[in-house]
Amino acid sequence: MKKRFFSILIPAMLLLAMASCSKSSFDYLGKSYPSSGTPEIFFRDQDVPQDYEVMGKVTAEVPYSKKLKYIQNKVMTVARENGADAVLFSDVNIRSTGTTRSSGGAATGRRVRGGGNVSRSSDNEVKNVEAVLLKYKSNIPSKSE
């Protein structure tokens, strides 16, 4: 019985650990326009060649193991889907997240096993990227259209 319990518990814990490490999120808050092709990429606002309106902001949080090129491609997809003319990558940082779990002694039937305190902790590093989506003022549809 005990052997079977552990043969189920260990794979379940591994699946949970892998699932929690592989989560990526890409959130967009802002306006949308009709698609205008492939957006340009900028890393400094003074490099943007035209007057623009800030459409919104994309925030991405991905596991540390993901390459920055993966993040860039995903952000560019969000920009294209929302009609951005340009993307201004504004912030890239690495953040540690962690969890701690503890439990007291275990009891089975009438027997109480002493000294059963268990504590587990895990640290994960994630990459956070922020990007601003831009629409060139010359490409903003007029309200009468």
mmCIF file with all atom_site columns, C-alpha atoms in Angstrom:
data_model
loop_
_atom_site.group_PDB
_atom_site.id
_atom_site.type_symbol
_atom_site.label_atom_id
_atom_site.label_alt_id
_atom_site.label_comp_id
_atom_site.label_asym_id
_atom_site.label_entity_id
_atom_site.label_seq_id
_atom_site.pdbx_PDB_ins_code
_atom_site.Cartn_x
_atom_site.Cartn_y
_atom_site.Cartn_z
_atom_site.occupancy
_atom_site.B_iso_or_equiv
_atom_site.pdbx_formal_charge
_atom_site.auth_seq_id
_atom_site.auth_comp_id
_atom_site.auth_asym_id
_atom_site.auth_atom_id
_atom_site.pdbx_PDB_model_num
ATOM 1   C CA . MET A 1 1   ? 0.000   0.000  0.000   1.00 0.00 ? 1   MET A CA 1
ATOM 2   C CA . LYS A 1 2   ? 2.764   2.403  0.986   1.00 0.00 ? 2   LYS A CA 1
ATOM 3   C CA . LYS A 1 3   ? 4.742   1.577  -2.152  1.00 0.00 ? 3   LYS A CA 1
ATOM 4   C CA . ARG A 1 4   ? 1.738   2.234  -4.371  1.00 0.00 ? 4   ARG A CA 1
ATOM 5   C CA . PHE A 1 5   ? 1.095   5.565  -2.632  1.00 0.00 ? 5   PHE A CA 1
ATOM 6   C CA . PHE A 1 6   ? 4.626   6.752  -3.385  1.00 0.00 ? 6   PHE A CA 1
ATOM 7   C CA . SER A 1 7   ? 4.491   5.415  -6.956  1.00 0.00 ? 7   SER A CA 1
ATOM 8   C CA . ILE A 1 8   ? 1.530   7.752  -7.542  1.00 0.00 ? 8   ILE A CA 1
ATOM 9   C CA . LEU A 1 9   ? 2.679   10.655 -5.369  1.00 0.00 ? 9   LEU A CA 1
ATOM 10  C CA . ILE A 1 10  ? 6.124   11.157 -6.891  1.00 0.00 ? 10  ILE A CA 1
ATOM 11  C CA . PRO A 1 11  ? 4.990   11.378 -10.554 1.00 0.00 ? 11  PRO A CA 1
ATOM 12  C CA . ALA A 1 12  ? 2.127   13.664 -9.519  1.00 0.00 ? 12  ALA A CA 1
ATOM 13  C CA . MET A 1 13  ? 4.552   15.998 -7.736  1.00 0.00 ? 13  MET A CA 1
ATOM 14  C CA . LEU A 1 14  ? 6.864   16.034 -10.766 1.00 0.00 ? 14  LEU A CA 1
ATOM 15  C CA . LEU A 1 15  ? 3.983   16.908 -13.090 1.00 0.00 ? 15  LEU A CA 1
ATOM 16  C CA . LEU A 1 16  ? 2.888   19.701 -10.771 1.00 0.00 ? 16  LEU A CA 1
ATOM 17  C CA . ALA A 1 17  ? 6.424   21.080 -10.573 1.00 0.00 ? 17  ALA A CA 1
ATOM 18  C CA . MET A 1 18  ? 6.847   21.020 -14.359 1.00 0.00 ? 18  MET A CA 1
ATOM 19  C CA . ALA A 1 19  ? 3.463   22.652 -14.921 1.00 0.00 ? 19  ALA A CA 1
ATOM 20  C CA . SER A 1 20  ? 4.193   25.456 -12.466 1.00 0.00 ? 20  SER A CA 1
ATOM 21  C CA . CYS A 1 21  ? 7.575   26.162 -14.062 1.00 0.00 ? 21  CYS A CA 1
ATOM 22  C CA . SER A 1 22  ? 6.315   26.373 -17.627 1.00 0.00 ? 22  SER A CA 1
ATOM 23  C CA . LYS A 1 23  ? 3.663   29.062 -17.264 1.00 0.00 ? 23  LYS A CA 1
ATOM 24  C CA . SER A 1 24  ? 3.995   32.128 -19.422 1.00 0.00 ? 24  SER A CA 1
ATOM 25  C CA . SER A 1 25  ? 1.651   35.079 -19.458 1.00 0.00 ? 25  SER A CA 1
ATOM 26  C CA . PHE A 1 26  ? 1.319   37.867 -21.994 1.00 0.00 ? 26  PHE A CA 1
ATOM 27  C CA . ASP A 1 27  ? -1.232  40.507 -21.019 1.00 0.00 ? 27  ASP A CA 1
ATOM 28  C CA . TYR A 1 28  ? -2.273  43.511 -23.099 1.00 0.00 ? 28  TYR A CA 1
ATOM 29  C CA . LEU A 1 29  ? -4.161  46.531 -21.850 1.00 0.00 ? 29  LEU A CA 1
ATOM 30  C CA . GLY A 1 30  ? -5.040  49.185 -24.391 1.00 0.00 ? 30  GLY A CA 1
ATOM 31  C CA . LYS A 1 31  ? -6.644  50.133 -27.692 1.00 0.00 ? 31  LYS A CA 1
ATOM 32  C CA . SER A 1 32  ? -6.901  48.076 -30.865 1.00 0.00 ? 32  SER A CA 1
ATOM 33  C CA . TYR A 1 33  ? -6.739  49.199 -34.478 1.00 0.00 ? 33  TYR A CA 1
ATOM 34  C CA . PRO A 1 34  ? -6.971  47.307 -37.768 1.00 0.00 ? 34  PRO A CA 1
ATOM 35  C CA . SER A 1 35  ? -3.754  45.403 -38.504 1.00 0.00 ? 35  SER A CA 1
ATOM 36  C CA . SER A 1 36  ? -1.150  47.476 -40.311 1.00 0.00 ? 36  SER A CA 1
ATOM 37  C CA . GLY A 1 37  ? 1.512   44.891 -41.100 1.00 0.00 ? 37  GLY A CA 1
ATOM 38  C CA . THR A 1 38  ? 4.672   44.096 -39.192 1.00 0.00 ? 38  THR A CA 1
ATOM 39  C CA . PRO A 1 39  ? 5.444   46.557 -36.370 1.00 0.00 ? 39  PRO A CA 1
ATOM 40  C CA . GLU A 1 40  ? 8.868   48.152 -36.028 1.00 0.00 ? 40  GLU A CA 1
ATOM 41  C CA . ILE A 1 41  ? 10.956  47.464 -32.910 1.00 0.00 ? 41  ILE A CA 1
ATOM 42  C CA . PHE A 1 42  ? 12.540  50.169 -30.749 1.00 0.00 ? 42  PHE A CA 1
ATOM 43  C CA . PHE A 1 43  ? 14.352  50.199 -27.429 1.00 0.00 ? 43  PHE A CA 1
ATOM 44  C CA . ARG A 1 44  ? 14.581  53.988 -26.910 1.00 0.00 ? 44  ARG A CA 1
ATOM 45  C CA . ASP A 1 45  ? 11.739  56.445 -27.443 1.00 0.00 ? 45  ASP A CA 1
ATOM 46  C CA . GLN A 1 46  ? 14.029  58.985 -29.129 1.00 0.00 ? 46  GLN A CA 1
ATOM 47  C CA . ASP A 1 47  ? 14.638  56.427 -31.924 1.00 0.00 ? 47  ASP A CA 1
ATOM 48  C CA . VAL A 1 48  ? 10.963  56.373 -32.973 1.00 0.00 ? 48  VAL A CA 1
ATOM 49  C CA . PRO A 1 49  ? 10.943  58.312 -36.293 1.00 0.00 ? 49  PRO A CA 1
ATOM 50  C CA . GLN A 1 50  ? 7.365   59.650 -36.225 1.00 0.00 ? 50  GLN A CA 1
ATOM 51  C CA . ASP A 1 51  ? 4.901   61.246 -33.852 1.00 0.00 ? 51  ASP A CA 1
ATOM 52  C CA . TYR A 1 52  ? 2.906   58.531 -32.158 1.00 0.00 ? 52  TYR A CA 1
ATOM 53  C CA . GLU A 1 53  ? 0.110   57.709 -29.767 1.00 0.00 ? 53  GLU A CA 1
ATOM 54  C CA . VAL A 1 54  ? 0.620   55.166 -26.999 1.00 0.00 ? 54  VAL A CA 1
ATOM 55  C CA . MET A 1 55  ? -1.963  52.458 -27.679 1.00 0.00 ? 55  MET A CA 1
ATOM 56  C CA . GLY A 1 56  ? -1.336  50.363 -24.611 1.00 0.00 ? 56  GLY A CA 1
ATOM 57  C CA . LYS A 1 57  ? 1.073   48.157 -22.734 1.00 0.00 ? 57  LYS A CA 1
ATOM 58  C CA . VAL A 1 58  ? 2.083   44.500 -22.924 1.00 0.00 ? 58  VAL A CA 1
ATOM 59  C CA . THR A 1 59  ? 3.431   42.788 -19.828 1.00 0.00 ? 59  THR A CA 1
ATOM 60  C CA . ALA A 1 60  ? 5.035   39.380 -20.116 1.00 0.00 ? 60  ALA A CA 1
ATOM 61  C CA . GLU A 1 61  ? 6.143   36.985 -17.406 1.00 0.00 ? 61  GLU A CA 1
ATOM 62  C CA . VAL A 1 62  ? 7.903   33.815 -18.485 1.00 0.00 ? 62  VAL A CA 1
ATOM 63  C CA . PRO A 1 63  ? 10.156  31.203 -16.882 1.00 0.00 ? 63  PRO A CA 1
ATOM 64  C CA . TYR A 1 64  ? 13.815  32.193 -16.724 1.00 0.00 ? 64  TYR A CA 1
ATOM 65  C CA . SER A 1 65  ? 14.685  29.346 -19.094 1.00 0.00 ? 65  SER A CA 1
ATOM 66  C CA . LYS A 1 66  ? 12.800  30.995 -21.988 1.00 0.00 ? 66  LYS A CA 1
ATOM 67  C CA . LYS A 1 67  ? 14.935  32.955 -24.437 1.00 0.00 ? 67  LYS A CA 1
ATOM 68  C CA . LEU A 1 68  ? 14.356  36.690 -24.895 1.00 0.00 ? 68  LEU A CA 1
ATOM 69  C CA . LYS A 1 69  ? 13.801  36.057 -28.619 1.00 0.00 ? 69  LYS A CA 1
ATOM 70  C CA . TYR A 1 70  ? 10.768  33.900 -27.661 1.00 0.00 ? 70  TYR A CA 1
ATOM 71  C CA . ILE A 1 71  ? 9.377   36.794 -25.608 1.00 0.00 ? 71  ILE A CA 1
ATOM 72  C CA . GLN A 1 72  ? 10.058  39.296 -28.398 1.00 0.00 ? 72  GLN A CA 1
ATOM 73  C CA . ASN A 1 73  ? 8.227   37.129 -30.949 1.00 0.00 ? 73  ASN A CA 1
ATOM 74  C CA . LYS A 1 74  ? 5.196   36.741 -28.669 1.00 0.00 ? 74  LYS A CA 1
ATOM 75  C CA . VAL A 1 75  ? 5.047   40.486 -27.942 1.00 0.00 ? 75  VAL A CA 1
ATOM 76  C CA . MET A 1 76  ? 5.290   41.208 -31.676 1.00 0.00 ? 76  MET A CA 1
ATOM 77  C CA . THR A 1 77  ? 2.345   38.861 -32.285 1.00 0.00 ? 77  THR A CA 1
ATOM 78  C CA . VAL A 1 78  ? 0.265   40.774 -29.713 1.00 0.00 ? 78  VAL A CA 1
ATOM 79  C CA . ALA A 1 79  ? 1.308   44.052 -31.376 1.00 0.00 ? 79  ALA A CA 1
ATOM 80  C CA . ARG A 1 80  ? 0.394   42.824 -34.862 1.00 0.00 ? 80  ARG A CA 1
ATOM 81  C CA . GLU A 1 81  ? -2.988  41.495 -33.665 1.00 0.00 ? 81  GLU A CA 1
ATOM 82  C CA . ASN A 1 82  ? -3.822  44.895 -32.143 1.00 0.00 ? 82  ASN A CA 1
ATOM 83  C CA . GLY A 1 83  ? -2.711  47.011 -35.114 1.00 0.00 ? 83  GLY A CA 1
ATOM 84  C CA . ALA A 1 84  ? 0.425   48.578 -33.636 1.00 0.00 ? 84  ALA A CA 1
ATOM 85  C CA . ASP A 1 85  ? 2.877   50.340 -35.948 1.00 0.00 ? 85  ASP A CA 1
ATOM 86  C CA . ALA A 1 86  ? 5.759   49.998 -33.495 1.00 0.00 ? 86  ALA A CA 1
ATOM 87  C CA . VAL A 1 87  ? 6.778   48.345 -30.243 1.00 0.00 ? 87  VAL A CA 1
ATOM 88  C CA . LEU A 1 88  ? 8.905   50.139 -27.674 1.00 0.00 ? 88  LEU A CA 1
ATOM 89  C CA . PHE A 1 89  ? 10.472  47.615 -25.302 1.00 0.00 ? 89  PHE A CA 1
ATOM 90  C CA . SER A 1 90  ? 10.773  49.501 -22.048 1.00 0.00 ? 90  SER A CA 1
ATOM 91  C CA . ASP A 1 91  ? 11.817  47.125 -19.289 1.00 0.00 ? 91  ASP A CA 1
ATOM 92  C CA . VAL A 1 92  ? 13.398  43.697 -18.871 1.00 0.00 ? 92  VAL A CA 1
ATOM 93  C CA . ASN A 1 93  ? 14.116  42.274 -15.441 1.00 0.00 ? 93  ASN A CA 1
ATOM 94  C CA . ILE A 1 94  ? 14.521  39.006 -13.582 1.00 0.00 ? 94  ILE A CA 1
ATOM 95  C CA . ARG A 1 95  ? 12.495  38.306 -10.469 1.00 0.00 ? 95  ARG A CA 1
ATOM 96  C CA . SER A 1 96  ? 12.618  35.443 -7.986  1.00 0.00 ? 96  SER A CA 1
ATOM 97  C CA . THR A 1 97  ? 9.423   33.831 -6.839  1.00 0.00 ? 97  THR A CA 1
ATOM 98  C CA . GLY A 1 98  ? 9.213   31.209 -4.157  1.00 0.00 ? 98  GLY A CA 1
ATOM 99  C CA . THR A 1 99  ? 6.880   29.042 -2.171  1.00 0.00 ? 99  THR A CA 1
ATOM 100 C CA . THR A 1 100 ? 7.169   27.365 1.190   1.00 0.00 ? 100 THR A CA 1
ATOM 101 C CA . ARG A 1 101 ? 4.962   24.563 2.374   1.00 0.00 ? 101 ARG A CA 1
ATOM 102 C CA . SER A 1 102 ? 5.006   22.989 5.797   1.00 0.00 ? 102 SER A CA 1
ATOM 103 C CA . SER A 1 103 ? 2.930   20.404 7.579   1.00 0.00 ? 103 SER A CA 1
ATOM 104 C CA . GLY A 1 104 ? 2.742   19.060 11.112  1.00 0.00 ? 104 GLY A CA 1
ATOM 105 C CA . GLY A 1 105 ? 3.027   15.456 12.334  1.00 0.00 ? 105 GLY A CA 1
ATOM 106 C CA . ALA A 1 106 ? 1.028   12.759 10.572  1.00 0.00 ? 106 ALA A CA 1
ATOM 107 C CA . ALA A 1 107 ? -1.524  10.556 12.327  1.00 0.00 ? 107 ALA A CA 1
ATOM 108 C CA . THR A 1 108 ? -2.777  7.166  11.147  1.00 0.00 ? 108 THR A CA 1
ATOM 109 C CA . GLY A 1 109 ? -5.479  5.393  13.127  1.00 0.00 ? 109 GLY A CA 1
ATOM 110 C CA . ARG A 1 110 ? -4.604  5.594  16.807  1.00 0.00 ? 110 ARG A CA 1
ATOM 111 C CA . ARG A 1 111 ? -0.898  5.953  16.264  1.00 0.00 ? 111 ARG A CA 1
ATOM 112 C CA . VAL A 1 112 ? 0.637   9.383  16.148  1.00 0.00 ? 112 VAL A CA 1
ATOM 113 C CA . ARG A 1 113 ? 4.039   9.718  14.632  1.00 0.00 ? 113 ARG A CA 1
ATOM 114 C CA . GLY A 1 114 ? 6.074   12.385 16.370  1.00 0.00 ? 114 GLY A CA 1
ATOM 115 C CA . GLY A 1 115 ? 8.587   14.687 14.803  1.00 0.00 ? 115 GLY A CA 1
ATOM 116 C CA . GLY A 1 116 ? 6.797   14.638 11.471  1.00 0.00 ? 116 GLY A CA 1
ATOM 117 C CA . ASN A 1 117 ? 7.197   18.299 10.593  1.00 0.00 ? 117 ASN A CA 1
ATOM 118 C CA . VAL A 1 118 ? 7.899   18.664 6.903   1.00 0.00 ? 118 VAL A CA 1
ATOM 119 C CA . SER A 1 119 ? 8.888   21.882 5.210   1.00 0.00 ? 119 SER A CA 1
ATOM 120 C CA . ARG A 1 120 ? 9.549   22.343 1.507   1.00 0.00 ? 120 ARG A CA 1
ATOM 121 C CA . SER A 1 121 ? 10.528  25.459 -0.329  1.00 0.00 ? 121 SER A CA 1
ATOM 122 C CA . SER A 1 122 ? 11.206  26.227 -3.951  1.00 0.00 ? 122 SER A CA 1
ATOM 123 C CA . ASP A 1 123 ? 12.577  29.252 -5.747  1.00 0.00 ? 123 ASP A CA 1
ATOM 124 C CA . ASN A 1 124 ? 11.854  30.068 -9.362  1.00 0.00 ? 124 ASN A CA 1
ATOM 125 C CA . GLU A 1 125 ? 13.252  32.884 -11.425 1.00 0.00 ? 125 GLU A CA 1
ATOM 126 C CA . VAL A 1 126 ? 11.080  34.543 -14.032 1.00 0.00 ? 126 VAL A CA 1
ATOM 127 C CA . LYS A 1 127 ? 11.750  37.132 -16.703 1.00 0.00 ? 127 LYS A CA 1
ATOM 128 C CA . ASN A 1 128 ? 9.453   40.149 -16.780 1.00 0.00 ? 128 ASN A CA 1
ATOM 129 C CA . VAL A 1 129 ? 9.278   42.206 -19.944 1.00 0.00 ? 129 VAL A CA 1
ATOM 130 C CA . GLU A 1 130 ? 7.251   45.356 -20.516 1.00 0.00 ? 130 GLU A CA 1
ATOM 131 C CA . ALA A 1 131 ? 6.589   46.857 -23.921 1.00 0.00 ? 131 ALA A CA 1
ATOM 132 C CA . VAL A 1 132 ? 4.561   49.831 -25.088 1.00 0.00 ? 132 VAL A CA 1
ATOM 133 C CA . LEU A 1 133 ? 2.557   49.532 -28.313 1.00 0.00 ? 133 LEU A CA 1
ATOM 134 C CA . LEU A 1 134 ? 2.626   52.614 -30.530 1.00 0.00 ? 134 LEU A CA 1
ATOM 135 C CA . LYS A 1 135 ? 0.378   53.838 -33.339 1.00 0.00 ? 135 LYS A CA 1
ATOM 136 C CA . TYR A 1 136 ? 1.837   56.499 -35.628 1.00 0.00 ? 136 TYR A CA 1
ATOM 137 C CA . LYS A 1 137 ? -0.403  59.566 -35.622 1.00 0.00 ? 137 LYS A CA 1
ATOM 138 C CA . SER A 1 138 ? -0.378  59.591 -39.424 1.00 0.00 ? 138 SER A CA 1
ATOM 139 C CA . ASN A 1 139 ? -1.951  56.097 -39.379 1.00 0.00 ? 139 ASN A CA 1
ATOM 140 C CA . ILE A 1 140 ? -4.718  56.728 -36.840 1.00 0.00 ? 140 ILE A CA 1
ATOM 141 C CA . PRO A 1 141 ? -8.077  56.452 -38.595 1.00 0.00 ? 141 PRO A CA 1
ATOM 142 C CA . SER A 1 142 ? -10.164 59.603 -38.358 1.00 0.00 ? 142 SER A CA 1
ATOM 143 C CA . LYS A 1 143 ? -13.385 59.359 -36.383 1.00 0.00 ? 143 LYS A CA 1
ATOM 144 C CA . SER A 1 144 ? -15.475 60.034 -39.494 1.00 0.00 ? 144 SER A CA 1
ATOM 145 C CA . GLU A 1 145 ? -14.188 56.891 -41.274 1.00 0.00 ? 145 GLU A CA 1
#
